[in-house]
Every structure is written in C-alpha cells, then in structure tokens.
C-alpha cells in the first residue's frame, strides 16, 4: 500500500483506532480507508451507493447521502455511539456552472455536503475525542480552496469555508490534544478523472504541473494517513497542499 506502508512506518500506528472516513468508497477515500484498515484500524466508511464490495473484519460500510438532512441526522445519531479516534471528512460533490447559471438549489446542495456535513460531524465526533484527550481530524479540501477558475463558484466557496472550519476547529480543540488539518490535493488521477477528461485535457493539465503528472490516490492518502496518525504530534490548523507544485511553481 505504498512506500510508507512497505517500510512499516504505519504498520501498527492505527492498531485499535476507530476511524470514520466519509466518501470512502472510491478514489482518495478508498485508499485512505484501506491504508488505515491494513494498519490495524477499525474503519467505518460512508457512501451513497447501496452497498460496497470491500467490507471485511476491519471495514464497515454505511449508506448516507449528506445532501439529505434526514440521512445526516440519522447518521449522527448512529455515530454518537462510536468512540471515534480519527475522522476524515472526504465526502464532497461538485456542481459546475457559471455564477449566472448556478441555481440556489445546486448552491445549497454543494454547501450542505461539503461544509455543513463536516461541521456537524466534527461537532459530534469531537465530543468523545475531548473526553479521551486524543483525536485527529482531517478535512479533505482542494486546490480550489485557495484559488479558482470559472464554473467552480459553489465548489470553491465550499472548500474555502471548509478551510475556515478547519482553523476554528483546530483552535478550539487544541487544548484536548485533538489536531485538525485540511489536506488540499491538486489534480489526482482517479477513475472519475479519467472518465471526465479527454487525453488532450489530461495532457494540458499535466503540462502545467511542474512534476509533469497528476498525483495518484495513494500519494494523497499517504499524506492524509500521516496527518491522522500518532506520528503527527504538532501539526494543527494547517492546510497541507499536495499539488505537485501546480499552485506555486508554474513557469
């Protein structure tokens, strides 16, 4: 499961930890879930599909649509009975449209899934973390949380807000040894990326990345696992950017 796993750095780091990964059925979320489970964690993942094919003794699945308030409320009631040590807020949606064509319902749905759900989840899981004087929360943000492009109004706004939530949560939870960070990936070569972009579009994007390639999901997951691990003892309130230099080093 990647270089760090082969070296054993995470081999027992998550042993016995209770972990929540929202949006954990594919891409980055799937890799995070598998890495932590392989390192001994008990992982609960959420997704919108009816069931999931990778459940085992260390991974459980629960269907949740965070765009539906009743679903979110029911999940929060369920999660209240689990003593989570680690929470990874990865679930997100993106509805692309220009500001003039973006309707209020789409705007609200993006904000509900990308900001409101993480806010309410952090409120819930942090209660036990504070009692235990230990916790790690990682919010999967985006390159578009600090820059943007056309047709990303709702998504960019939601990720900017998520970073703000990260900073506030980090400040409030620091006295309880609960560390909260955002992780902002750049372009990642997932199945969704390959299905949505043509070869020419992928080539144009990678041309503008100093490393001349997109990240793999495992590369991003490895950073998330470090932030969520007990190896991280002093990083909190930060937005960690993993974009191959795209945002700062373009020629």
PDB file of C-alpha atoms in Angstrom:
ATOM      1  CA  UNK A   1       0.000   0.000   0.000  1.00  0.00           C
ATOM      2  CA  UNK A   2       2.718   2.461  -0.884  1.00  0.00           C
ATOM      3  CA  UNK A   3       6.265   3.158   0.261  1.00  0.00           C
ATOM      4  CA  UNK A   4       5.431   4.145   3.842  1.00  0.00           C
ATOM      5  CA  UNK A   5       3.369   1.028   4.361  1.00  0.00           C
ATOM      6  CA  UNK A   6       6.128  -1.201   2.966  1.00  0.00           C
ATOM      7  CA  UNK A   7       8.635   0.450   5.292  1.00  0.00           C
ATOM      8  CA  UNK A   8       6.366  -0.242   8.231  1.00  0.00           C
ATOM      9  CA  UNK A   9       6.005   3.387   9.311  1.00  0.00           C
ATOM     10  CA  UNK A  10       2.233   2.974   9.569  1.00  0.00           C
ATOM     11  CA  UNK A  11       2.330  -0.779  10.194  1.00  0.00           C
ATOM     12  CA  UNK A  12       0.841  -0.618  13.698  1.00  0.00           C
ATOM     13  CA  UNK A  13       0.141   3.104  14.038  1.00  0.00           C
ATOM     14  CA  UNK A  14      -3.623   2.704  13.697  1.00  0.00           C
ATOM     15  CA  UNK A  15      -3.932  -0.516  15.694  1.00  0.00           C
ATOM     16  CA  UNK A  16      -7.246  -0.474  17.547  1.00  0.00           C
ATOM     17  CA  UNK A  17      -8.165   3.027  16.392  1.00  0.00           C
ATOM     18  CA  UNK A  18     -11.786   3.739  15.498  1.00  0.00           C
ATOM     19  CA  UNK A  19     -11.837   5.675  12.230  1.00  0.00           C
ATOM     20  CA  UNK A  20     -14.555   7.413  10.224  1.00  0.00           C
ATOM     21  CA  UNK A  21     -13.929   8.107   6.531  1.00  0.00           C
ATOM     22  CA  UNK A  22     -16.801   9.800   4.722  1.00  0.00           C
ATOM     23  CA  UNK A  23     -16.947   9.259   0.978  1.00  0.00           C
ATOM     24  CA  UNK A  24     -14.666   6.265   1.378  1.00  0.00           C
ATOM     25  CA  UNK A  25     -15.798   4.030  -1.463  1.00  0.00           C
ATOM     26  CA  UNK A  26     -13.549   5.259  -4.261  1.00  0.00           C
ATOM     27  CA  UNK A  27     -10.537   7.344  -5.164  1.00  0.00           C
ATOM     28  CA  UNK A  28      -8.695   9.052  -2.321  1.00  0.00           C
ATOM     29  CA  UNK A  29     -11.219   7.995   0.318  1.00  0.00           C
ATOM     30  CA  UNK A  30     -10.948   4.359  -0.661  1.00  0.00           C
ATOM     31  CA  UNK A  31      -7.143   4.452  -0.413  1.00  0.00           C
ATOM     32  CA  UNK A  32      -7.254   6.150   2.986  1.00  0.00           C
ATOM     33  CA  UNK A  33      -9.708   3.555   4.272  1.00  0.00           C
ATOM     34  CA  UNK A  34      -7.634   0.618   3.047  1.00  0.00           C
ATOM     35  CA  UNK A  35      -4.341   2.036   4.334  1.00  0.00           C
ATOM     36  CA  UNK A  36      -5.723   2.583   7.810  1.00  0.00           C
ATOM     37  CA  UNK A  37      -7.503  -0.770   7.915  1.00  0.00           C
ATOM     38  CA  UNK A  38      -4.338  -2.542   6.780  1.00  0.00           C
ATOM     39  CA  UNK A  39      -2.511  -0.793   9.638  1.00  0.00           C
ATOM     40  CA  UNK A  40      -4.944  -2.121  12.224  1.00  0.00           C
ATOM     41  CA  UNK A  41      -7.768   0.434  12.362  1.00  0.00           C
ATOM     42  CA  UNK A  42     -11.470  -0.334  12.549  1.00  0.00           C
ATOM     43  CA  UNK A  43     -12.829   1.847   9.754  1.00  0.00           C
ATOM     44  CA  UNK A  44     -16.382   2.969   9.122  1.00  0.00           C
ATOM     45  CA  UNK A  45     -16.829   4.385   5.645  1.00  0.00           C
ATOM     46  CA  UNK A  46     -19.823   6.148   4.168  1.00  0.00           C
ATOM     47  CA  UNK A  47     -21.031   6.458   0.608  1.00  0.00           C
ATOM     48  CA  UNK A  48     -24.192   6.934  -1.400  1.00  0.00           C
ATOM     49  CA  UNK A  49     -24.329   3.512  -3.039  1.00  0.00           C
ATOM     50  CA  UNK A  50     -26.497   0.752  -1.586  1.00  0.00           C
ATOM     51  CA  UNK A  51     -23.599  -1.478  -0.565  1.00  0.00           C
ATOM     52  CA  UNK A  52     -19.834  -1.800  -1.001  1.00  0.00           C
ATOM     53  CA  UNK A  53     -17.654  -4.693  -2.049  1.00  0.00           C
ATOM     54  CA  UNK A  54     -14.602  -4.254   0.189  1.00  0.00           C
ATOM     55  CA  UNK A  55     -16.116  -4.692   3.638  1.00  0.00           C
ATOM     56  CA  UNK A  56     -14.145  -7.045   5.889  1.00  0.00           C
ATOM     57  CA  UNK A  57     -13.358  -7.500   9.567  1.00  0.00           C
ATOM     58  CA  UNK A  58     -11.728  -4.049   9.708  1.00  0.00           C
ATOM     59  CA  UNK A  59     -14.020  -2.113   7.362  1.00  0.00           C
ATOM     60  CA  UNK A  60     -17.739  -1.466   7.739  1.00  0.00           C
ATOM     61  CA  UNK A  61     -19.947   0.499   5.373  1.00  0.00           C
ATOM     62  CA  UNK A  62     -22.982   2.713   5.905  1.00  0.00           C
ATOM     63  CA  UNK A  63     -25.044   4.306   3.143  1.00  0.00           C
ATOM     64  CA  UNK A  64     -25.506   8.026   3.762  1.00  0.00           C
ATOM     65  CA  UNK A  65     -26.444  10.915   1.484  1.00  0.00           C
ATOM     66  CA  UNK A  66     -25.179  14.017   3.251  1.00  0.00           C
ATOM     67  CA  UNK A  67     -27.277  16.163   0.924  1.00  0.00           C
ATOM     68  CA  UNK A  68     -30.391  14.849   2.692  1.00  0.00           C
ATOM     69  CA  UNK A  69     -30.740  16.276   6.199  1.00  0.00           C
ATOM     70  CA  UNK A  70     -32.668  13.262   7.494  1.00  0.00           C
ATOM     71  CA  UNK A  71     -29.849  10.980   6.326  1.00  0.00           C
ATOM     72  CA  UNK A  72     -27.276  13.179   8.046  1.00  0.00           C
ATOM     73  CA  UNK A  73     -29.299  13.351  11.273  1.00  0.00           C
ATOM     74  CA  UNK A  74     -29.735   9.569  11.356  1.00  0.00           C
ATOM     75  CA  UNK A  75     -26.025   9.086  10.752  1.00  0.00           C
ATOM     76  CA  UNK A  76     -25.096  11.484  13.555  1.00  0.00           C
ATOM     77  CA  UNK A  77     -27.320   9.514  15.941  1.00  0.00           C
ATOM     78  CA  UNK A  78     -25.588   6.319  14.831  1.00  0.00           C
ATOM     79  CA  UNK A  79     -22.097   7.830  15.102  1.00  0.00           C
ATOM     80  CA  UNK A  80     -22.768   9.117  18.616  1.00  0.00           C
ATOM     81  CA  UNK A  81     -22.427   5.551  19.916  1.00  0.00           C
ATOM     82  CA  UNK A  82     -18.975   5.056  18.353  1.00  0.00           C
ATOM     83  CA  UNK A  83     -15.877   6.342  20.094  1.00  0.00           C
ATOM     84  CA  UNK A  84     -14.006   7.652  17.046  1.00  0.00           C
ATOM     85  CA  UNK A  85     -10.307   8.445  17.413  1.00  0.00           C
ATOM     86  CA  UNK A  86      -9.912   9.678  13.833  1.00  0.00           C
ATOM     87  CA  UNK A  87     -12.262  11.388  11.405  1.00  0.00           C
ATOM     88  CA  UNK A  88     -11.563  12.022   7.727  1.00  0.00           C
ATOM     89  CA  UNK A  89     -14.157  14.256   6.071  1.00  0.00           C
ATOM     90  CA  UNK A  90     -13.721  13.295   2.438  1.00  0.00           C
ATOM     91  CA  UNK A  91     -17.265  13.222   1.016  1.00  0.00           C
ATOM     92  CA  UNK A  92     -17.892  16.056  -1.434  1.00  0.00           C
ATOM     93  CA  UNK A  93     -19.806  16.984  -4.551  1.00  0.00           C
ATOM     94  CA  UNK A  94     -19.136  19.469  -7.332  1.00  0.00           C
ATOM     95  CA  UNK A  95     -21.819  21.034  -9.500  1.00  0.00           C
ATOM     96  CA  UNK A  96     -20.149  23.127 -12.185  1.00  0.00           C
ATOM     97  CA  UNK A  97     -21.880  26.165 -13.603  1.00  0.00           C
ATOM     98  CA  UNK A  98     -21.266  29.849 -14.152  1.00  0.00           C
ATOM     99  CA  UNK A  99     -22.420  32.161 -11.383  1.00  0.00           C
ATOM    100  CA  UNK A 100     -25.247  33.476 -13.555  1.00  0.00           C
ATOM    101  CA  UNK A 101     -26.495  29.965 -14.312  1.00  0.00           C
ATOM    102  CA  UNK A 102     -25.914  28.383 -10.886  1.00  0.00           C
ATOM    103  CA  UNK A 103     -29.293  27.992  -9.199  1.00  0.00           C
ATOM    104  CA  UNK A 104     -29.929  28.286  -5.475  1.00  0.00           C
ATOM    105  CA  UNK A 105     -30.742  24.595  -5.024  1.00  0.00           C
ATOM    106  CA  UNK A 106     -27.425  23.493  -6.527  1.00  0.00           C
ATOM    107  CA  UNK A 107     -25.542  26.088  -4.481  1.00  0.00           C
ATOM    108  CA  UNK A 108     -27.238  24.885  -1.292  1.00  0.00           C
ATOM    109  CA  UNK A 109     -26.605  21.212  -2.047  1.00  0.00           C
ATOM    110  CA  UNK A 110     -22.873  21.738  -2.581  1.00  0.00           C
ATOM    111  CA  UNK A 111     -22.565  23.749   0.643  1.00  0.00           C
ATOM    112  CA  UNK A 112     -24.633  21.209   2.563  1.00  0.00           C
ATOM    113  CA  UNK A 113     -22.468  18.234   1.564  1.00  0.00           C
ATOM    114  CA  UNK A 114     -19.087  19.975   1.543  1.00  0.00           C
ATOM    115  CA  UNK A 115     -19.378  22.233   4.605  1.00  0.00           C
ATOM    116  CA  UNK A 116     -22.484  21.630   6.711  1.00  0.00           C
ATOM    117  CA  UNK A 117     -21.983  17.863   6.946  1.00  0.00           C
ATOM    118  CA  UNK A 118     -18.312  18.136   8.043  1.00  0.00           C
ATOM    119  CA  UNK A 119     -19.317  20.830  10.558  1.00  0.00           C
ATOM    120  CA  UNK A 120     -21.974  18.632  12.130  1.00  0.00           C
ATOM    121  CA  UNK A 121     -19.763  15.538  12.039  1.00  0.00           C
ATOM    122  CA  UNK A 122     -16.896  17.375  13.753  1.00  0.00           C
ATOM    123  CA  UNK A 123     -19.326  18.621  16.418  1.00  0.00           C
ATOM    124  CA  UNK A 124     -20.365  15.034  17.129  1.00  0.00           C
ATOM    125  CA  UNK A 125     -17.091  13.104  16.942  1.00  0.00           C
ATOM    126  CA  UNK A 126     -15.119  15.737  18.865  1.00  0.00           C
ATOM    127  CA  UNK A 127     -17.203  15.167  21.998  1.00  0.00           C
ATOM    128  CA  UNK A 128     -15.602  11.789  22.699  1.00  0.00           C
ATOM    129  CA  UNK A 129     -12.231  12.960  21.406  1.00  0.00           C
ATOM    130  CA  UNK A 130     -12.245  15.725  24.018  1.00  0.00           C
ATOM    131  CA  UNK A 131     -13.143  13.254  26.765  1.00  0.00           C
ATOM    132  CA  UNK A 132     -10.317  10.967  25.655  1.00  0.00           C
ATOM    133  CA  UNK A 133      -7.842  13.839  25.243  1.00  0.00           C
ATOM    134  CA  UNK A 134      -6.927  12.481  21.819  1.00  0.00           C
ATOM    135  CA  UNK A 135      -8.172  12.894  18.279  1.00  0.00           C
ATOM    136  CA  UNK A 136      -7.154  13.521  14.701  1.00  0.00           C
ATOM    137  CA  UNK A 137      -9.452  15.181  12.157  1.00  0.00           C
ATOM    138  CA  UNK A 138      -8.501  15.582   8.504  1.00  0.00           C
ATOM    139  CA  UNK A 139     -10.723  17.576   6.161  1.00  0.00           C
ATOM    140  CA  UNK A 140     -10.070  16.778   2.515  1.00  0.00           C
ATOM    141  CA  UNK A 141     -10.161  20.168   0.864  1.00  0.00           C
ATOM    142  CA  UNK A 142      -8.951  21.137  -2.599  1.00  0.00           C
ATOM    143  CA  UNK A 143      -6.664  23.201  -4.743  1.00  0.00           C
ATOM    144  CA  UNK A 144      -9.780  25.304  -5.303  1.00  0.00           C
ATOM    145  CA  UNK A 145      -9.884  26.230  -1.605  1.00  0.00           C
ATOM    146  CA  UNK A 146      -7.316  28.969  -2.199  1.00  0.00           C
ATOM    147  CA  UNK A 147      -7.543  29.576  -5.955  1.00  0.00           C
ATOM    148  CA  UNK A 148     -10.283  29.084  -8.503  1.00  0.00           C
ATOM    149  CA  UNK A 149     -11.395  29.025 -12.115  1.00  0.00           C
ATOM    150  CA  UNK A 150     -14.638  29.581 -13.980  1.00  0.00           C
ATOM    151  CA  UNK A 151     -17.673  27.388 -13.230  1.00  0.00           C
ATOM    152  CA  UNK A 152     -16.421  26.474  -9.762  1.00  0.00           C
ATOM    153  CA  UNK A 153     -18.264  29.094  -7.698  1.00  0.00           C
ATOM    154  CA  UNK A 154     -20.129  26.772  -5.330  1.00  0.00           C
ATOM    155  CA  UNK A 155     -17.310  24.247  -5.011  1.00  0.00           C
ATOM    156  CA  UNK A 156     -14.595  26.854  -4.417  1.00  0.00           C
ATOM    157  CA  UNK A 157     -16.750  28.676  -1.873  1.00  0.00           C
ATOM    158  CA  UNK A 158     -17.430  25.421  -0.034  1.00  0.00           C
ATOM    159  CA  UNK A 159     -13.756  24.478   0.149  1.00  0.00           C
ATOM    160  CA  UNK A 160     -12.738  27.969   1.288  1.00  0.00           C
ATOM    161  CA  UNK A 161     -15.331  27.572   4.049  1.00  0.00           C
ATOM    162  CA  UNK A 162     -14.041  24.104   4.932  1.00  0.00           C
ATOM    163  CA  UNK A 163     -10.553  25.532   5.459  1.00  0.00           C
ATOM    164  CA  UNK A 164     -12.040  28.170   7.748  1.00  0.00           C
ATOM    165  CA  UNK A 165     -13.835  25.450   9.687  1.00  0.00           C
ATOM    166  CA  UNK A 166     -10.523  23.601   9.996  1.00  0.00           C
ATOM    167  CA  UNK A 167      -8.754  26.594  11.533  1.00  0.00           C
ATOM    168  CA  UNK A 168     -11.532  27.322  14.029  1.00  0.00           C
ATOM    169  CA  UNK A 169     -11.869  23.651  14.999  1.00  0.00           C
ATOM    170  CA  UNK A 170      -8.104  23.381  15.469  1.00  0.00           C
ATOM    171  CA  UNK A 171      -8.056  26.392  17.789  1.00  0.00           C
ATOM    172  CA  UNK A 172     -10.954  25.157  19.911  1.00  0.00           C
ATOM    173  CA  UNK A 173      -9.838  21.524  20.129  1.00  0.00           C
ATOM    174  CA  UNK A 174      -6.087  22.017  20.631  1.00  0.00           C
ATOM    175  CA  UNK A 175      -6.349  22.042  24.462  1.00  0.00           C
ATOM    176  CA  UNK A 176      -7.735  18.498  24.212  1.00  0.00           C
ATOM    177  CA  UNK A 177      -4.925  17.135  22.021  1.00  0.00           C
ATOM    178  CA  UNK A 178      -7.280  16.964  19.046  1.00  0.00           C
ATOM    179  CA  UNK A 179      -5.395  18.028  15.924  1.00  0.00           C
ATOM    180  CA  UNK A 180      -7.367  19.297  12.934  1.00  0.00           C
ATOM    181  CA  UNK A 181      -5.942  19.911   9.469  1.00  0.00           C
ATOM    182  CA  UNK A 182      -7.044  20.322   5.881  1.00  0.00           C
ATOM    183  CA  UNK A 183      -5.416  18.485   3.006  1.00  0.00           C
ATOM    184  CA  UNK A 184      -5.718  20.134  -0.401  1.00  0.00           C
ATOM    185  CA  UNK A 185      -4.877  17.844  -3.307  1.00  0.00           C
ATOM    186  CA  UNK A 186      -4.234  19.197  -6.750  1.00  0.00           C
ATOM    187  CA  UNK A 187      -5.111  17.100  -9.779  1.00  0.00           C
ATOM    188  CA  UNK A 188      -5.412  13.402  -8.946  1.00  0.00           C
ATOM    189  CA  UNK A 189      -5.607  10.569 -11.469  1.00  0.00           C
ATOM    190  CA  UNK A 190      -8.726   8.786 -10.265  1.00  0.00           C
ATOM    191  CA  UNK A 191     -11.213   6.730 -12.244  1.00  0.00           C
ATOM    192  CA  UNK A 192     -13.517   9.752 -12.205  1.00  0.00           C
ATOM    193  CA  UNK A 193     -10.773  11.993 -13.602  1.00  0.00           C
ATOM    194  CA  UNK A 194     -10.134   9.569 -16.434  1.00  0.00           C
ATOM    195  CA  UNK A 195     -13.833   9.302 -17.232  1.00  0.00           C
ATOM    196  CA  UNK A 196     -14.428  13.066 -17.216  1.00  0.00           C
ATOM    197  CA  UNK A 197     -11.360  14.306 -19.104  1.00  0.00           C
ATOM    198  CA  UNK A 198     -10.096  13.576 -22.586  1.00  0.00           C
ATOM    199  CA  UNK A 199      -6.489  12.564 -23.168  1.00  0.00           C
ATOM    200  CA  UNK A 200      -5.803  16.035 -24.573  1.00  0.00           C
ATOM    201  CA  UNK A 201      -7.250  17.700 -21.471  1.00  0.00           C
ATOM    202  CA  UNK A 202      -5.156  15.490 -19.194  1.00  0.00           C
ATOM    203  CA  UNK A 203      -2.039  16.301 -21.221  1.00  0.00           C
ATOM    204  CA  UNK A 204      -2.769  20.037 -20.990  1.00  0.00           C
ATOM    205  CA  UNK A 205      -3.188  19.829 -17.215  1.00  0.00           C
ATOM    206  CA  UNK A 206      -0.046  17.787 -16.631  1.00  0.00           C
ATOM    207  CA  UNK A 207       1.942  20.185 -18.818  1.00  0.00           C
ATOM    208  CA  UNK A 208       1.221  22.890 -16.223  1.00  0.00           C
ATOM    209  CA  UNK A 209       2.253  20.743 -13.252  1.00  0.00           C
ATOM    210  CA  UNK A 210       5.994  21.039 -12.519  1.00  0.00           C
ATOM    211  CA  UNK A 211       6.204  17.295 -11.790  1.00  0.00           C
ATOM    212  CA  UNK A 212       4.534  16.693 -15.180  1.00  0.00           C
ATOM    213  CA  UNK A 213       1.978  14.231 -13.861  1.00  0.00           C
ATOM    214  CA  UNK A 214      -1.107  14.060 -11.698  1.00  0.00           C
ATOM    215  CA  UNK A 215      -0.942  12.560  -8.226  1.00  0.00           C
ATOM    216  CA  UNK A 216      -2.064   9.022  -7.570  1.00  0.00           C
ATOM    217  CA  UNK A 217      -4.774   8.476  -4.940  1.00  0.00           C
ATOM    218  CA  UNK A 218      -2.218   6.586  -2.821  1.00  0.00           C
ATOM    219  CA  UNK A 219       0.111   9.596  -2.733  1.00  0.00           C
ATOM    220  CA  UNK A 220      -2.644  11.796  -1.335  1.00  0.00           C
ATOM    221  CA  UNK A 221      -3.848   9.065   1.021  1.00  0.00           C
ATOM    222  CA  UNK A 222      -0.346   8.703   2.459  1.00  0.00           C
ATOM    223  CA  UNK A 223      -0.323  12.387   3.455  1.00  0.00           C
ATOM    224  CA  UNK A 224      -3.783  12.042   4.985  1.00  0.00           C
ATOM    225  CA  UNK A 225      -2.679   8.982   6.944  1.00  0.00           C
ATOM    226  CA  UNK A 226       0.306  10.857   8.355  1.00  0.00           C
ATOM    227  CA  UNK A 227      -1.868  13.769   9.479  1.00  0.00           C
ATOM    228  CA  UNK A 228      -4.284  11.300  11.092  1.00  0.00           C
ATOM    229  CA  UNK A 229      -1.584   9.220  12.766  1.00  0.00           C
ATOM    230  CA  UNK A 230       0.097   9.471  16.156  1.00  0.00           C
ATOM    231  CA  UNK A 231       3.281  10.402  14.256  1.00  0.00           C
ATOM    232  CA  UNK A 232       1.644  13.808  13.840  1.00  0.00           C
ATOM    233  CA  UNK A 233       2.006  15.436  17.239  1.00  0.00           C
ATOM    234  CA  UNK A 234       2.380  19.131  16.427  1.00  0.00           C
ATOM    235  CA  UNK A 235       0.698  19.987  13.105  1.00  0.00           C
ATOM    236  CA  UNK A 236      -2.738  21.517  13.541  1.00  0.00           C
ATOM    237  CA  UNK A 237      -4.777  24.283  11.930  1.00  0.00           C
ATOM    238  CA  UNK A 238      -2.910  23.904   8.644  1.00  0.00           C
ATOM    239  CA  UNK A 239      -3.904  23.446   5.028  1.00  0.00           C
ATOM    240  CA  UNK A 240      -1.413  20.967   3.572  1.00  0.00           C
ATOM    241  CA  UNK A 241      -1.149  21.372  -0.204  1.00  0.00           C
ATOM    242  CA  UNK A 242      -0.209  18.345  -2.304  1.00  0.00           C
ATOM    243  CA  UNK A 243      -0.380  19.543  -5.888  1.00  0.00           C
ATOM    244  CA  UNK A 244       2.987  18.737  -7.463  1.00  0.00           C
ATOM    245  CA  UNK A 245       3.906  22.424  -7.372  1.00  0.00           C
ATOM    246  CA  UNK A 246       0.966  23.490  -9.552  1.00  0.00           C
ATOM    247  CA  UNK A 247      -0.116  26.423  -7.383  1.00  0.00           C
ATOM    248  CA  UNK A 248       3.335  27.915  -6.734  1.00  0.00           C
ATOM    249  CA  UNK A 249       5.927  26.742  -9.246  1.00  0.00           C
ATOM    250  CA  UNK A 250       4.387  27.046 -12.680  1.00  0.00           C
ATOM    251  CA  UNK A 251       6.725  28.511 -15.237  1.00  0.00           C
TER     252      UNK A 251
END
